[in-house]
PDB file of C-alpha atoms and ligand atoms in Angstrom:
ATOM      1  CA  MET A 950      86.899 138.420 113.741  1.00  0.00           C
ATOM      2  CA  GLU A 951      83.468 137.500 115.040  1.00  0.00           C
ATOM      3  CA  GLN A 952      81.042 136.126 112.476  1.00  0.00           C
ATOM      4  CA  SER A 953      77.624 134.627 113.005  1.00  0.00           C
ATOM      5  CA  PHE A 954      76.340 132.203 110.354  1.00  0.00           C
ATOM      6  CA  SER A 955      72.708 132.484 111.248  1.00  0.00           C
ATOM      7  CA  TYR A 956      70.021 133.463 108.699  1.00  0.00           C
ATOM      8  CA  PRO A 957      66.246 133.968 108.738  1.00  0.00           C
ATOM      9  CA  LYS A 958      64.266 130.756 108.310  1.00  0.00           C
ATOM     10  CA  THR A 959      61.980 132.715 105.957  1.00  0.00           C
ATOM     11  CA  LEU A 960      64.635 132.578 103.197  1.00  0.00           C
ATOM     12  CA  CYS A 961      64.143 129.889 100.569  1.00  0.00           C
ATOM     13  CA  LYS A 962      66.975 127.358 100.279  1.00  0.00           C
ATOM     14  CA  GLU A 963      68.644 129.115  97.298  1.00  0.00           C
ATOM     15  CA  GLN A 964      68.623 132.443  99.173  1.00  0.00           C
ATOM     16  CA  PHE A 965      69.900 130.743 102.303  1.00  0.00           C
ATOM     17  CA  TYR A 966      72.885 129.336 100.380  1.00  0.00           C
ATOM     18  CA  GLU A 967      73.511 132.743  98.737  1.00  0.00           C
ATOM     19  CA  ALA A 968      73.496 134.533 102.098  1.00  0.00           C
ATOM     20  CA  PHE A 969      75.831 131.915 103.580  1.00  0.00           C
ATOM     21  CA  LEU A 970      78.228 132.037 100.619  1.00  0.00           C
ATOM     22  CA  ALA A 971      78.559 135.829 100.790  1.00  0.00           C
ATOM     23  CA  ASP A 972      79.583 135.769 104.478  1.00  0.00           C
ATOM     24  CA  TYR A 973      81.625 132.561 104.193  1.00  0.00           C
ATOM     25  CA  SER A 974      83.724 133.765 101.215  1.00  0.00           C
ATOM     26  CA  LEU A 975      84.747 136.901 103.083  1.00  0.00           C
ATOM     27  CA  TYR A 976      85.375 134.973 106.295  1.00  0.00           C
ATOM     28  CA  ILE A 977      87.830 132.455 104.790  1.00  0.00           C
ATOM     29  CA  GLU A 978      89.551 134.913 102.423  1.00  0.00           C
ATOM     30  CA  GLY A 979      93.284 135.199 103.051  1.00  0.00           C
ATOM     31  CA  GLU A 980      93.589 132.113 105.267  1.00  0.00           C
ATOM     32  CA  THR A 981      96.045 129.666 103.684  1.00  0.00           C
ATOM     33  CA  ASP A 982      96.067 127.002 106.421  1.00  0.00           C
ATOM     34  CA  ILE A 983      93.793 124.349 104.943  1.00  0.00           C
ATOM     35  CA  ILE A 984      93.059 122.606 108.256  1.00  0.00           C
ATOM     36  CA  SER A 985      91.969 125.901 109.834  1.00  0.00           C
ATOM     37  CA  THR A 986      89.668 126.629 106.900  1.00  0.00           C
ATOM     38  CA  MET A 987      88.232 123.099 106.977  1.00  0.00           C
ATOM     39  CA  ALA A 988      87.536 123.450 110.710  1.00  0.00           C
ATOM     40  CA  ASN A 989      85.757 126.787 110.261  1.00  0.00           C
ATOM     41  CA  THR A 990      83.864 125.486 107.213  1.00  0.00           C
ATOM     42  CA  ALA A 991      82.485 122.550 109.223  1.00  0.00           C
ATOM     43  CA  ALA A 992      81.535 124.840 112.128  1.00  0.00           C
ATOM     44  CA  ALA A 993      79.926 127.483 109.895  1.00  0.00           C
ATOM     45  CA  LEU A 994      77.904 124.913 107.919  1.00  0.00           C
ATOM     46  CA  ARG A 995      76.716 123.240 111.118  1.00  0.00           C
ATOM     47  CA  GLU A 996      75.701 126.574 112.629  1.00  0.00           C
ATOM     48  CA  ALA A 997      73.860 127.786 109.522  1.00  0.00           C
ATOM     49  CA  PHE A 998      72.168 124.593 108.361  1.00  0.00           C
ATOM     50  CA  GLY A 999      72.023 122.464 111.530  1.00  0.00           C
ATOM     51  CA  PHE A1000      73.409 119.415 109.718  1.00  0.00           C
ATOM     52  CA  PHE A1001      73.617 116.216 111.777  1.00  0.00           C
ATOM     53  CA  TRP A1002      77.246 115.616 110.742  1.00  0.00           C
ATOM     54  CA  VAL A1003      79.487 117.747 108.546  1.00  0.00           C
ATOM     55  CA  GLY A1004      83.182 117.337 107.953  1.00  0.00           C
ATOM     56  CA  PHE A1005      86.077 116.520 105.694  1.00  0.00           C
ATOM     57  CA  TYR A1006      87.877 113.340 104.765  1.00  0.00           C
ATOM     58  CA  CYS A1007      91.340 114.206 103.439  1.00  0.00           C
ATOM     59  CA  VAL A1008      93.325 112.333 100.787  1.00  0.00           C
ATOM     60  CA  HIS A1009      96.232 110.760 102.667  1.00  0.00           C
ATOM     61  CA  ASP A1010      97.876 108.721  99.875  1.00  0.00           C
ATOM     62  CA  SER A1011      96.658 106.979  96.690  1.00  0.00           C
ATOM     63  CA  GLU A1012      94.575 104.521  98.718  1.00  0.00           C
ATOM     64  CA  TRP A1013      93.202 106.202 101.835  1.00  0.00           C
ATOM     65  CA  LEU A1014      91.086 109.080 103.047  1.00  0.00           C
ATOM     66  CA  HIS A1015      91.712 110.083 106.655  1.00  0.00           C
ATOM     67  CA  LEU A1016      89.188 111.850 108.880  1.00  0.00           C
ATOM     68  CA  GLY A1017      89.750 115.618 108.968  1.00  0.00           C
ATOM     69  CA  PRO A1018      88.043 118.500 110.784  1.00  0.00           C
ATOM     70  CA  PHE A1019      84.343 117.834 111.451  1.00  0.00           C
ATOM     71  CA  GLN A1020      81.341 118.717 113.616  1.00  0.00           C
ATOM     72  CA  GLY A1021      79.144 115.940 114.961  1.00  0.00           C
ATOM     73  CA  THR A1022      79.504 112.524 116.524  1.00  0.00           C
ATOM     74  CA  ALA A1023      82.810 110.614 116.458  1.00  0.00           C
ATOM     75  CA  ALA A1024      83.323 109.001 113.045  1.00  0.00           C
ATOM     76  CA  CYS A1025      85.366 106.303 111.302  1.00  0.00           C
ATOM     77  CA  THR A1026      88.905 107.487 110.735  1.00  0.00           C
ATOM     78  CA  ARG A1027      89.856 105.855 107.421  1.00  0.00           C
ATOM     79  CA  ILE A1028      88.014 105.203 104.157  1.00  0.00           C
ATOM     80  CA  ARG A1029      89.563 103.347 101.232  1.00  0.00           C
ATOM     81  CA  PHE A1030      89.597 104.698  97.621  1.00  0.00           C
ATOM     82  CA  GLY A1031      86.331 103.735  95.910  1.00  0.00           C
ATOM     83  CA  ARG A1032      84.644 102.543  99.129  1.00  0.00           C
ATOM     84  CA  GLY A1033      81.537 103.979 100.732  1.00  0.00           C
ATOM     85  CA  VAL A1034      80.052 107.250  99.558  1.00  0.00           C
ATOM     86  CA  CYS A1035      83.180 109.269 100.361  1.00  0.00           C
ATOM     87  CA  GLY A1036      85.566 106.867  98.601  1.00  0.00           C
ATOM     88  CA  SER A1037      83.199 106.721  95.594  1.00  0.00           C
ATOM     89  CA  CYS A1038      83.074 110.528  95.422  1.00  0.00           C
ATOM     90  CA  TRP A1039      86.879 110.556  95.449  1.00  0.00           C
ATOM     91  CA  SER A1040      87.264 107.897  92.718  1.00  0.00           C
ATOM     92  CA  ALA A1041      84.529 109.369  90.486  1.00  0.00           C
ATOM     93  CA  ASP A1042      85.578 112.962  91.211  1.00  0.00           C
ATOM     94  CA  GLU A1043      81.956 114.067  91.337  1.00  0.00           C
ATOM     95  CA  SER A1044      79.355 115.012  93.918  1.00  0.00           C
ATOM     96  CA  ILE A1045      77.113 112.185  95.138  1.00  0.00           C
ATOM     97  CA  ILE A1046      73.657 112.551  96.687  1.00  0.00           C
ATOM     98  CA  VAL A1047      72.407 109.494  98.597  1.00  0.00           C
ATOM     99  CA  PRO A1048      68.694 109.788  99.509  1.00  0.00           C
ATOM    100  CA  ASP A1049      68.755 106.563 101.570  1.00  0.00           C
ATOM    101  CA  VAL A1050      72.096 105.300 102.868  1.00  0.00           C
ATOM    102  CA  ASP A1051      70.670 101.774 103.285  1.00  0.00           C
ATOM    103  CA  GLN A1052      70.253 101.604  99.503  1.00  0.00           C
ATOM    104  CA  PHE A1053      73.860 102.618  98.741  1.00  0.00           C
ATOM    105  CA  PRO A1054      76.027  99.523  98.225  1.00  0.00           C
ATOM    106  CA  GLY A1055      79.006  99.601 100.585  1.00  0.00           C
ATOM    107  CA  HIS A1056      77.821 102.591 102.598  1.00  0.00           C
ATOM    108  CA  ILE A1057      80.013 102.965 105.682  1.00  0.00           C
ATOM    109  CA  ALA A1058      77.774 103.508 108.708  1.00  0.00           C
ATOM    110  CA  CYS A1059      79.603 105.698 111.206  1.00  0.00           C
ATOM    111  CA  SER A1060      76.339 106.486 112.998  1.00  0.00           C
ATOM    112  CA  SER A1061      73.103 104.482 112.835  1.00  0.00           C
ATOM    113  CA  ALA A1062      71.242 107.821 112.999  1.00  0.00           C
ATOM    114  CA  SER A1063      72.547 108.868 109.582  1.00  0.00           C
ATOM    115  CA  ARG A1064      69.817 108.310 106.916  1.00  0.00           C
ATOM    116  CA  SER A1065      70.891 110.346 103.869  1.00  0.00           C
ATOM    117  CA  GLU A1066      73.990 112.205 102.749  1.00  0.00           C
ATOM    118  CA  ILE A1067      75.768 114.338 100.192  1.00  0.00           C
ATOM    119  CA  VAL A1068      79.483 114.266  99.420  1.00  0.00           C
ATOM    120  CA  ILE A1069      81.364 116.928  97.390  1.00  0.00           C
ATOM    121  CA  PRO A1070      84.953 116.601  96.076  1.00  0.00           C
ATOM    122  CA  VAL A1071      87.538 119.267  96.997  1.00  0.00           C
ATOM    123  CA  HIS A1072      90.394 120.037  94.557  1.00  0.00           C
ATOM    124  CA  ASP A1073      93.747 121.746  94.562  1.00  0.00           C
ATOM    125  CA  LYS A1074      94.753 124.205  91.827  1.00  0.00           C
ATOM    126  CA  ALA A1075      95.884 121.282  89.628  1.00  0.00           C
ATOM    127  CA  ARG A1076      92.363 119.787  89.971  1.00  0.00           C
ATOM    128  CA  ASN A1077      93.571 116.818  92.007  1.00  0.00           C
ATOM    129  CA  VAL A1078      91.033 115.691  94.614  1.00  0.00           C
ATOM    130  CA  ILE A1079      92.580 116.529  97.989  1.00  0.00           C
ATOM    131  CA  ALA A1080      89.558 115.898 100.230  1.00  0.00           C
ATOM    132  CA  VAL A1081      85.808 115.358 100.230  1.00  0.00           C
ATOM    133  CA  LEU A1082      83.159 117.291 102.143  1.00  0.00           C
ATOM    134  CA  ASP A1083      80.752 114.790 103.729  1.00  0.00           C
ATOM    135  CA  ILE A1084      77.377 115.930 105.102  1.00  0.00           C
ATOM    136  CA  ASP A1085      74.951 113.528 106.773  1.00  0.00           C
ATOM    137  CA  SER A1086      71.330 113.975 107.783  1.00  0.00           C
ATOM    138  CA  ASP A1087      69.223 112.026 110.249  1.00  0.00           C
ATOM    139  CA  THR A1088      66.261 112.257 107.856  1.00  0.00           C
ATOM    140  CA  LEU A1089      65.742 110.470 104.526  1.00  0.00           C
ATOM    141  CA  ALA A1090      66.224 112.372 101.247  1.00  0.00           C
ATOM    142  CA  ALA A1091      67.431 115.548 102.967  1.00  0.00           C
ATOM    143  CA  PHE A1092      69.567 116.722 100.021  1.00  0.00           C
ATOM    144  CA  ASP A1093      68.628 117.772  96.499  1.00  0.00           C
ATOM    145  CA  GLU A1094      70.097 119.617  93.504  1.00  0.00           C
ATOM    146  CA  THR A1095      69.838 122.963  95.335  1.00  0.00           C
ATOM    147  CA  ASP A1096      72.100 121.575  98.056  1.00  0.00           C
ATOM    148  CA  ARG A1097      74.509 120.191  95.464  1.00  0.00           C
ATOM    149  CA  LYS A1098      74.762 123.564  93.660  1.00  0.00           C
ATOM    150  CA  GLY A1099      74.984 125.519  96.931  1.00  0.00           C
ATOM    151  CA  LEU A1100      77.635 123.257  98.442  1.00  0.00           C
ATOM    152  CA  GLU A1101      79.679 123.093  95.218  1.00  0.00           C
ATOM    153  CA  ALA A1102      79.738 126.919  95.194  1.00  0.00           C
ATOM    154  CA  ILE A1103      80.932 126.886  98.820  1.00  0.00           C
ATOM    155  CA  ILE A1104      83.653 124.399  97.919  1.00  0.00           C
ATOM    156  CA  ARG A1105      84.732 126.565  94.955  1.00  0.00           C
ATOM    157  CA  ALA A1106      85.243 129.440  97.427  1.00  0.00           C
ATOM    158  CA  PHE A1107      87.184 127.047  99.668  1.00  0.00           C
ATOM    159  CA  GLU A1108      89.341 125.890  96.721  1.00  0.00           C
ATOM    160  CA  ALA A1109      90.228 129.497  95.912  1.00  0.00           C
ATOM    161  CA  THR A1110      92.129 129.582  99.236  1.00  0.00           C
ATOM    162  CA  VAL A1111      94.084 126.371  98.482  1.00  0.00           C
ATOM    163  CA  SER A1112      97.490 126.676  96.822  1.00  0.00           C
TER     164      SER A1112
HETATM  165  N1  LIG B1018      79.354 108.636 104.816  1.00  0.00           N
HETATM  166  C1  LIG B1018      80.427 107.813 104.748  1.00  0.00           C
HETATM  167  C2  LIG B1018      81.133 107.434 105.986  1.00  0.00           C
HETATM  168  C3  LIG B1018      81.545 108.580 106.804  1.00  0.00           C
HETATM  169  S1  LIG B1018      80.398 108.993 107.953  1.00  0.00           S
HETATM  170  O1  LIG B1018      79.097 109.169 107.364  1.00  0.00           O
HETATM  171  C4  LIG B1018      80.839 110.331 108.798  1.00  0.00           C
HETATM  172  C5  LIG B1018      80.568 106.892 103.594  1.00  0.00           C
HETATM  173  O2  LIG B1018      79.881 105.864 103.378  1.00  0.00           O
HETATM  174  O3  LIG B1018      81.434 107.208 102.832  1.00  0.00           O
END
């Protein structure tokens, strides 16, 4: 099924997220392979929003996240529980917005071009964190509450496909 995730730049950010969510929810519906859905989620988000880096880190065991499907430059493969922005999102089980990565204690720099980021937890049906969605920008303070709400809604649609 061909699907383009491209929207008019005239839409405000809320409308842009709404338009994306409508297409995205239909596109991923019925697919139960989580890696396939992660891969398409990263590709669709990159196409629509032009993010510098977007991808998943997946819970591997009680201590480690491993790099999952992503779009962007090559990245570090493992992140420990509670470390960096991704590990902190996992341990706190809440979304984290970092306006300036240099000000975040323990930030893990996979690319020196990354200046700000947002990380969203992904849950299974039992509400265990099974992965985090990590999005990086090459500009400072690129993410706000509209992004958090929009991306959490996208992840809720993703979680609906997870058993
Ligand atoms: N943002 C991360 C590291 C992963 S890269 O940005 C792709 C962190 O500090 O958790």
